[in-house]
mmCIF file of C-alpha atoms in Angstrom:
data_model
loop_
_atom_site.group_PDB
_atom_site.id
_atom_site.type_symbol
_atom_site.label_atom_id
_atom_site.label_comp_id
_atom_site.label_asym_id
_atom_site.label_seq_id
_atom_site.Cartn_x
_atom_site.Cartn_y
_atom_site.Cartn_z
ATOM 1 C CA UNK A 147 0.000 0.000 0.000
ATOM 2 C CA UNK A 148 2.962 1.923 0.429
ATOM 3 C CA UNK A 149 3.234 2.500 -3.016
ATOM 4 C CA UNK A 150 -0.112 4.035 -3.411
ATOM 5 C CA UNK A 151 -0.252 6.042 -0.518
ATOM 6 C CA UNK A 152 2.203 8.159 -1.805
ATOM 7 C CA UNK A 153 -0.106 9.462 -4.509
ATOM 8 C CA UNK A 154 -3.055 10.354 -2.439
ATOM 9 C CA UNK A 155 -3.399 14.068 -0.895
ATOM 10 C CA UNK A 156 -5.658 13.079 2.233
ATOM 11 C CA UNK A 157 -7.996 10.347 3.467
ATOM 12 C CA UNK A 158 -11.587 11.296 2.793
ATOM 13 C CA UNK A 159 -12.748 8.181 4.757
ATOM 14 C CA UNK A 160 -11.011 5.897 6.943
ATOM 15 C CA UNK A 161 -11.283 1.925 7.158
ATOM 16 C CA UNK A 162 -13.625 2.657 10.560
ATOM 17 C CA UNK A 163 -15.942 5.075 8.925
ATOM 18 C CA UNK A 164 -15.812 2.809 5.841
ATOM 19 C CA UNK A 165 -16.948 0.007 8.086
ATOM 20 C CA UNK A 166 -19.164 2.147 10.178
ATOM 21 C CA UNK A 167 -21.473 3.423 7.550
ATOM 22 C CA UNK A 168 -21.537 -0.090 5.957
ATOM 23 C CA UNK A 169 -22.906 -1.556 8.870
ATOM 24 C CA UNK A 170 -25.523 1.368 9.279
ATOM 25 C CA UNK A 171 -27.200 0.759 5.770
ATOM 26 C CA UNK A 172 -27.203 -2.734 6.176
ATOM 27 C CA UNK A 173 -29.170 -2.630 8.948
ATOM 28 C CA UNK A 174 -31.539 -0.322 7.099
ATOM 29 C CA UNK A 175 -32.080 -2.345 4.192
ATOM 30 C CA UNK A 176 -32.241 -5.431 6.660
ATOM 31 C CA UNK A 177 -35.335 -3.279 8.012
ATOM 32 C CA UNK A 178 -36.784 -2.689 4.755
ATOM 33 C CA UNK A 179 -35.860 -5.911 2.805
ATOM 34 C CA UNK A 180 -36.425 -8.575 5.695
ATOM 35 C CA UNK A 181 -39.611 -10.386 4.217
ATOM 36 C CA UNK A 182 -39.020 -9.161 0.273
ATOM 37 C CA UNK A 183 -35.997 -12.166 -0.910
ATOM 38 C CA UNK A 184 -34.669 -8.596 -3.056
ATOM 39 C CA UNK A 185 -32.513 -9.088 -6.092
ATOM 40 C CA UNK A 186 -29.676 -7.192 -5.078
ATOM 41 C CA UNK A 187 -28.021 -5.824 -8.293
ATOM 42 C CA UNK A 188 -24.033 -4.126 -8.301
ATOM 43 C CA UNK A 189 -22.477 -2.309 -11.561
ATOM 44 C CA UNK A 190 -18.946 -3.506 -12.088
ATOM 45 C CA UNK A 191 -16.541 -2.920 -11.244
ATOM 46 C CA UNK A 192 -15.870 -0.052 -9.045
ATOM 47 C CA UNK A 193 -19.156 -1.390 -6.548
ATOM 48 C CA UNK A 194 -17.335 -5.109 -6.400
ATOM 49 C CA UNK A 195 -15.934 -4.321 -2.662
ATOM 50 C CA UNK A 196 -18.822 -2.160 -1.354
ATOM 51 C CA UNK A 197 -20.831 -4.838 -2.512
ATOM 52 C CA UNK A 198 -19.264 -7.638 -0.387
ATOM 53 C CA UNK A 199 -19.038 -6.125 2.252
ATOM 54 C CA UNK A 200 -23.215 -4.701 2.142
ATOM 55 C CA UNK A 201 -24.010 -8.217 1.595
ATOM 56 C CA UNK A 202 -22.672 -9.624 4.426
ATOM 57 C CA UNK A 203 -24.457 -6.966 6.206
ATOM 58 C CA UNK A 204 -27.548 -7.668 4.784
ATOM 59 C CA UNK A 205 -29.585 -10.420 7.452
ATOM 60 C CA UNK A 206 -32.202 -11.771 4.919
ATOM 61 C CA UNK A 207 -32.672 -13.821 1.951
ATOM 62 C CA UNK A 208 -31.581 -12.634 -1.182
ATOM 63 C CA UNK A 209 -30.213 -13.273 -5.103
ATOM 64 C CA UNK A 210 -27.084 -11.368 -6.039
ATOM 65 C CA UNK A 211 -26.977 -10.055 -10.116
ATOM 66 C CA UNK A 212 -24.596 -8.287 -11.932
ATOM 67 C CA UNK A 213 -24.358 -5.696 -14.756
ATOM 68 C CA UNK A 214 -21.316 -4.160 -16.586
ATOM 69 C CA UNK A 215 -21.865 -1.113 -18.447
ATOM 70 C CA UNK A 216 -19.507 1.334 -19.958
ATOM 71 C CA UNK A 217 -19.783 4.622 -22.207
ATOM 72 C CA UNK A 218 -19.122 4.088 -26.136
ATOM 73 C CA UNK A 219 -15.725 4.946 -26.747
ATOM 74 C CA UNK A 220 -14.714 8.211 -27.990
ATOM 75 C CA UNK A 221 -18.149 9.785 -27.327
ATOM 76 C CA UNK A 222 -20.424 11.397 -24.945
ATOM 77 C CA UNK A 223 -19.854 9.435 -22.039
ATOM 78 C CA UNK A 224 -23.424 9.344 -21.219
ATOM 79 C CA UNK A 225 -23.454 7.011 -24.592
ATOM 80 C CA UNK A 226 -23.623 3.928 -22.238
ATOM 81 C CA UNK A 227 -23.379 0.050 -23.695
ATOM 82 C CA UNK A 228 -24.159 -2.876 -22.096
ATOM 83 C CA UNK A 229 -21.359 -5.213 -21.845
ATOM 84 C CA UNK A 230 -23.524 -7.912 -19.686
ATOM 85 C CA UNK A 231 -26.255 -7.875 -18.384
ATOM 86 C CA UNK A 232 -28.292 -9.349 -15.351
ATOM 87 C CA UNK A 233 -29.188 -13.214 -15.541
ATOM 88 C CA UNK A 234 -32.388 -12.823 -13.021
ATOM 89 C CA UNK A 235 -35.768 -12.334 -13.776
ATOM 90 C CA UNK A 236 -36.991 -9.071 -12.473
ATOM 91 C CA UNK A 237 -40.146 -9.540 -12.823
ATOM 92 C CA UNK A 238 -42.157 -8.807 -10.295
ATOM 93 C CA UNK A 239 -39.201 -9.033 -7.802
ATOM 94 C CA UNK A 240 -38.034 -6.444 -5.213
ATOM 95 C CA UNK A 241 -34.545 -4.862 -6.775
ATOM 96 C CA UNK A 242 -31.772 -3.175 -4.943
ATOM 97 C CA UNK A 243 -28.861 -1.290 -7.032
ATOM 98 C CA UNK A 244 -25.926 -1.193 -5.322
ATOM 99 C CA UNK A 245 -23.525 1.285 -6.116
ATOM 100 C CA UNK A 246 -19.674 2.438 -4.961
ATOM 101 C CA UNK A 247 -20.215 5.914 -6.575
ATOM 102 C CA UNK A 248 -22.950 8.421 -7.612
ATOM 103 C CA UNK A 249 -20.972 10.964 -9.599
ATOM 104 C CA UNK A 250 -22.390 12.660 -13.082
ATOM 105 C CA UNK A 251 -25.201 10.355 -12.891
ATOM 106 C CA UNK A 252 -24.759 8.663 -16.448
ATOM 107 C CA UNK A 253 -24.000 5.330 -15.338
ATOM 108 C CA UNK A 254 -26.919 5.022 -12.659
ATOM 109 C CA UNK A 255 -29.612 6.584 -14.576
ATOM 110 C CA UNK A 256 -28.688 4.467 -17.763
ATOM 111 C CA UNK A 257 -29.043 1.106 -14.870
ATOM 112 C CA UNK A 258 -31.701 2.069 -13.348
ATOM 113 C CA UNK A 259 -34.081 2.841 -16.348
ATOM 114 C CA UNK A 260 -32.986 -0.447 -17.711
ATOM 115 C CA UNK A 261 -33.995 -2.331 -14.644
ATOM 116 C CA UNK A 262 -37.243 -0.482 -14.413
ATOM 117 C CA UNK A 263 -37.818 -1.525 -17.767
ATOM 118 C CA UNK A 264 -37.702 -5.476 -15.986
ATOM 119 C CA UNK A 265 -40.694 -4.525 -14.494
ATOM 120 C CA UNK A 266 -39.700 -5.201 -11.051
ATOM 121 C CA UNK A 267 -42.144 -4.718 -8.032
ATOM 122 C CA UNK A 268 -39.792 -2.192 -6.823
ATOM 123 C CA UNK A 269 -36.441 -0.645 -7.837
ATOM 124 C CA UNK A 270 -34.020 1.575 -5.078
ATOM 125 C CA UNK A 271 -30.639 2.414 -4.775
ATOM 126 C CA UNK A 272 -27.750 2.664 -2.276
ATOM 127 C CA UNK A 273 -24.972 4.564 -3.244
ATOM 128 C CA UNK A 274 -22.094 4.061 -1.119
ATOM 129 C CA UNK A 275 -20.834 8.233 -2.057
ATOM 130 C CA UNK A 276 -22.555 10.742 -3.284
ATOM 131 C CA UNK A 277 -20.690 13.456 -5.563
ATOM 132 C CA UNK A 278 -23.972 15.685 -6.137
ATOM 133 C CA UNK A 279 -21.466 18.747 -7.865
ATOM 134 C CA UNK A 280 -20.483 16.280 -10.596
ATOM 135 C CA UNK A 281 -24.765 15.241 -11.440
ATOM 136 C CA UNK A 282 -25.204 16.159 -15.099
ATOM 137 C CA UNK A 283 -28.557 17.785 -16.377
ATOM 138 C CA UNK A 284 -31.154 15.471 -17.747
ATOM 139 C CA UNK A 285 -30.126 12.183 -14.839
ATOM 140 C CA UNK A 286 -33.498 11.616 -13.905
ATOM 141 C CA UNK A 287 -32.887 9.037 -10.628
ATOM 142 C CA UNK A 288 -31.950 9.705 -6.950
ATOM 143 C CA UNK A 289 -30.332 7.597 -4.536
ATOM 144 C CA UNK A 290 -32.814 5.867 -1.831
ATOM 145 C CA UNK A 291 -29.744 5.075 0.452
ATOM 146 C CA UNK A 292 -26.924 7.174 0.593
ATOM 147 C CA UNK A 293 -23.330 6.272 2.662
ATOM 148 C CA UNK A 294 -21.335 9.736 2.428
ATOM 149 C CA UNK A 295 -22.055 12.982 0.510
ATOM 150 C CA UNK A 296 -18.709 14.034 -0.559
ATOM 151 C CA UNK A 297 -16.857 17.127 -1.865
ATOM 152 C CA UNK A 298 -15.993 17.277 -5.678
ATOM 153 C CA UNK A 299 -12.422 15.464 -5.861
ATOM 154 C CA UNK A 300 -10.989 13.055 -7.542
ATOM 155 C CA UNK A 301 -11.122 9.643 -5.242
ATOM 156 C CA UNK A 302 -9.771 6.434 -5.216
ATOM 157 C CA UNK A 303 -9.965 3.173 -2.946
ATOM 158 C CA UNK A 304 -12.593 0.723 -1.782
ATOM 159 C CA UNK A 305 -13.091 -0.199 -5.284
ATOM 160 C CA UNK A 306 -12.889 3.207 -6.918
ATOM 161 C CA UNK A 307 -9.656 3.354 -9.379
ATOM 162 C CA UNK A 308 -7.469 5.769 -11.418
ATOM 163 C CA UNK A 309 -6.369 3.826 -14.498
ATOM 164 C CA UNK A 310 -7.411 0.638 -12.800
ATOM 165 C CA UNK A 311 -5.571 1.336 -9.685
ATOM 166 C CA UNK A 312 -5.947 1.813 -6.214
ATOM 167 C CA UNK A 313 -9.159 -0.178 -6.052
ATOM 168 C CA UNK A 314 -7.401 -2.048 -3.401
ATOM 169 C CA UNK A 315 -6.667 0.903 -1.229
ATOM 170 C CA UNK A 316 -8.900 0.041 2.130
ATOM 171 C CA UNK A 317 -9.379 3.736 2.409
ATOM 172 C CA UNK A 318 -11.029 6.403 0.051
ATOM 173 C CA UNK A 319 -8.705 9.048 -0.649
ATOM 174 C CA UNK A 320 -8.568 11.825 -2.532
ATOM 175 C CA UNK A 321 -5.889 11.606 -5.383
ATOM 176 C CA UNK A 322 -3.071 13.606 -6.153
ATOM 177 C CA UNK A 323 -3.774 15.793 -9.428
ATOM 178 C CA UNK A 324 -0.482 15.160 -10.439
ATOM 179 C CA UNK A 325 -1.144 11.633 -10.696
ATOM 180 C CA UNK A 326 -4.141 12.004 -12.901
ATOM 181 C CA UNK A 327 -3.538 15.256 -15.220
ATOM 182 C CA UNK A 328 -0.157 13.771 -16.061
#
């Protein structure tokens, strides 16, 4: 970790708050979900940690999907493509998005519209962080659940990445802008 800690300015959130705040929305979807057996659906890969560790949080039944989006290449980024897709029926079903980051909003709305159009019973979302500053005009969802609002900075860790690194940092840290406008 060593390595990477040298390019981050500060820790935005520690391990404990991490784990804090995990264990705190668990036990509000536990409240909400208890009787419901929810599809609980992530977006790769950034959500792949926060997702572990929700699940583990969450005390009641329930199917785990995934989806993997990403924006057309050398476009608008909120040009999204689906690279896979989820394999349950929605149906009728209770759905949970989980997600590590709400940030311009592209992504989410793009996931949730496309689950809605599953026809699920319902359809919420738990962002881990919330980067409200960075929502672009025309995303049409909100987050249900929300972990941390955060200030408009570049961060990295607990799944979040720069080039594919620093997911593994078991903080979230802001990143250097050295590192990234190089």
């Amino acid at each position: 970790m060593e390595n990477m800690d040298k390019d981050i300015q500060q820790v935005l959130l520690t391990e404990e708050q991490i784990r804090s705040k995990v264990e705190e929305l668990g036990k509000i979807l536990t409240e909400e979900y208890a009787d419901k057996n929810p599809v609980v659906v992530g977006v790769l890969k950034g959500v792949v940690v926060f997702f572990a560790d929700m699940v583990r949080e969450m005390d009641f039944p329930c199917q785990i999907d995934f989806m993997w989006i990403s924006s057309y290449a050398g476009s608008n980024s909120a040009e999204m493509k689906m690279v896979k897709d989820v394999s349950a029926n929605l149906e009728g079903r209770h759905v949970v998005i989980l997600e590590d980051i709400f940030d311009t909003g592209n992504s989410l709305d793009f996931t949730y519209h496309h689950l809605l159009s599953k026809e699920p019973a319902s359809l919420k979302i738990c962002t881990f962080l919330d980067k409200p500053e960075r929502r672009k005009p025309g995303v049409r969802v909100q987050a249900d659940y929300t972990g941390y609002v955060i200030p408009n900075e570049f961060v990295v860790g607990y799944g979040l990445d720069y080039d594919e690194k620093y997911r593994n940092l078991p903080y979230i840290g802001v990143l250097k802008r050295e590192v990234y406008e190089k």
